[in-house]
Short mmCIF file of C-alpha atoms in Angstrom, two decimals:
data_model
loop_
_atom_site.label_atom_id
_atom_site.label_comp_id
_atom_site.label_asym_id
_atom_site.label_seq_id
_atom_site.Cartn_x
_atom_site.Cartn_y
_atom_site.Cartn_z
CA UNK A 59 137.64 80.34 74.35
CA UNK A 60 137.40 84.00 73.33
CA UNK A 61 137.16 85.41 76.83
CA UNK A 62 139.36 88.05 78.32
CA UNK A 63 141.54 87.01 81.25
CA UNK A 64 139.57 89.49 83.35
CA UNK A 65 136.47 87.27 83.10
CA UNK A 66 138.29 84.05 83.97
CA UNK A 67 137.51 84.34 87.66
CA UNK A 68 137.39 81.29 89.91
CA UNK A 69 135.12 82.36 92.74
CA UNK A 70 135.79 79.22 94.79
CA UNK A 71 139.36 80.40 95.32
CA UNK A 72 138.11 83.84 96.35
CA UNK A 73 135.23 82.76 98.63
CA UNK A 74 136.38 85.26 101.25
CA UNK A 75 135.11 88.05 98.96
CA UNK A 76 131.57 86.70 99.21
CA UNK A 77 131.88 86.25 102.97
CA UNK A 78 133.13 89.84 103.25
CA UNK A 79 130.17 91.20 101.27
CA UNK A 80 127.73 89.10 103.29
CA UNK A 81 129.28 90.40 106.51
CA UNK A 82 129.00 93.99 105.29
CA UNK A 83 125.31 93.52 104.51
CA UNK A 84 124.58 91.82 107.83
CA UNK A 85 126.61 94.42 109.73
CA UNK A 86 124.77 97.26 108.02
CA UNK A 87 121.43 95.70 108.86
CA UNK A 88 122.39 95.16 112.50
CA UNK A 89 123.77 98.69 112.85
CA UNK A 90 120.65 100.23 111.31
CA UNK A 91 118.26 98.08 113.33
CA UNK A 92 119.89 98.00 116.76
CA UNK A 93 122.34 100.91 116.89
CA UNK A 94 120.24 103.68 115.35
CA UNK A 95 118.94 106.47 117.51
CA UNK A 96 115.93 108.71 117.08
CA UNK A 97 117.77 111.80 118.30
CA UNK A 98 118.11 114.72 115.91
CA UNK A 99 121.46 115.47 114.35
CA UNK A 100 123.28 118.39 115.96
CA UNK A 101 124.26 120.61 113.02
CA UNK A 102 124.51 124.34 112.61
CA UNK A 103 121.31 126.33 112.14
CA UNK A 104 122.97 128.15 109.22
CA UNK A 105 123.58 124.80 107.51
CA UNK A 106 119.97 123.76 108.08
CA UNK A 107 118.68 127.02 106.60
CA UNK A 108 121.03 126.77 103.64
CA UNK A 109 119.89 123.22 102.83
CA UNK A 110 116.24 124.17 103.26
CA UNK A 111 116.75 127.01 100.78
CA UNK A 112 117.99 124.37 98.30
CA UNK A 113 114.75 122.44 98.76
CA UNK A 114 115.72 119.84 101.35
CA UNK A 115 113.27 118.95 104.09
CA UNK A 116 113.68 117.34 107.50
CA UNK A 117 117.40 118.09 107.61
CA UNK A 118 118.20 117.47 111.28
CA UNK A 119 116.59 114.01 111.37
CA UNK A 120 118.59 112.27 108.67
CA UNK A 121 122.27 111.87 107.89
CA UNK A 122 121.52 111.53 104.18
CA UNK A 123 119.08 113.89 102.46
CA UNK A 124 116.26 111.89 100.90
CA UNK A 125 116.25 114.24 97.92
CA UNK A 126 119.74 113.05 96.96
CA UNK A 127 120.04 109.53 98.38
CA UNK A 128 116.44 108.27 98.52
CA UNK A 129 114.47 106.29 95.98
CA UNK A 130 112.74 109.54 95.03
CA UNK A 131 116.01 110.76 93.53
CA UNK A 132 115.61 108.25 90.70
CA UNK A 133 112.52 110.14 89.53
CA UNK A 134 114.51 113.24 88.61
CA UNK A 135 117.23 113.98 86.08
CA UNK A 136 119.45 115.27 88.90
CA UNK A 137 119.31 111.89 90.62
CA UNK A 138 120.32 110.09 87.45
CA UNK A 139 123.05 112.66 86.89
CA UNK A 140 124.46 111.89 90.34
CA UNK A 141 124.35 108.15 89.71
CA UNK A 142 125.73 107.95 86.19
CA UNK A 143 128.17 110.86 85.97
CA UNK A 144 129.19 110.59 89.63
CA UNK A 145 129.80 106.86 89.36
CA UNK A 146 131.88 107.27 86.23
CA UNK A 147 133.92 110.06 87.81
CA UNK A 148 134.53 108.02 90.96
CA UNK A 149 135.66 105.01 88.94
CA UNK A 150 137.86 107.08 86.66
CA UNK A 151 139.30 109.08 89.55
CA UNK A 152 140.11 105.98 91.56
CA UNK A 153 141.87 104.40 88.60
CA UNK A 154 143.67 107.62 87.60
CA UNK A 155 144.82 108.41 91.14
CA UNK A 156 146.07 104.87 91.70
CA UNK A 157 143.79 104.21 94.65
CA UNK A 158 140.79 105.43 96.58
CA UNK A 159 140.56 108.51 98.78
CA UNK A 160 140.83 106.63 102.05
CA UNK A 161 143.70 104.51 100.77
CA UNK A 162 145.73 107.57 99.86
CA UNK A 163 144.75 109.48 103.00
CA UNK A 164 145.36 106.69 105.50
CA UNK A 165 148.04 104.48 104.01
CA UNK A 166 149.77 106.87 101.64
CA UNK A 167 150.08 109.80 104.02
CA UNK A 168 151.20 107.58 106.90
CA UNK A 169 154.01 106.32 104.63
CA UNK A 170 154.89 109.94 103.77
CA UNK A 171 154.29 109.42 100.05
CA UNK A 172 154.27 112.64 98.04
CA UNK A 173 151.86 111.29 95.36
CA UNK A 174 149.33 110.50 98.10
CA UNK A 175 149.68 114.00 99.52
CA UNK A 176 149.03 115.47 96.07
CA UNK A 177 146.06 113.13 95.58
CA UNK A 178 144.52 114.01 98.97
CA UNK A 179 144.92 117.74 98.35
CA UNK A 180 143.26 117.22 94.96
CA UNK A 181 140.40 115.30 96.59
CA UNK A 182 139.77 118.11 99.04
CA UNK A 183 139.91 120.80 96.38
CA UNK A 184 137.55 118.77 94.19
CA UNK A 185 135.16 118.30 97.10
CA UNK A 186 135.16 122.00 97.93
CA UNK A 187 134.58 122.98 94.29
CA UNK A 188 131.73 120.49 94.02
CA UNK A 189 130.11 121.59 97.28
CA UNK A 190 130.32 125.33 96.77
CA UNK A 191 130.15 125.86 93.01
CA UNK A 192 128.55 122.86 91.27
CA UNK A 193 126.13 121.21 93.72
CA UNK A 194 123.96 124.30 94.38
CA UNK A 195 123.27 124.61 90.64
CA UNK A 196 122.45 120.94 90.18
CA UNK A 197 120.01 120.91 93.08
#
């Protein structure tokens, strides 16, 4: 009887959540298995050279660098930094901004909401700062 209301969840009333997750997993498997292509990714040679200088290999054959998103990333402190700090920042940012990036960008901007415009501009500035000033030093 000493539970928070947050933990009083009746999953039978929300079965669609489980069906949604199951569909996402099955859809991801089907897309990866039947819709994947072995063609190389067409990206700029300057981008490839820049990423290779940071220590990434096989850039044009993968959408996600294995050094950041692979199982090998869990063997380094940088990988754990991405997971723990990044996850906390995403959760905090979503809560603080009152929604996720796509929610603000798609729904908020289409409704001409000023707070969504401010949030989306902040997301882009944060992404640019991370990409150009923080990420090269972490990697």
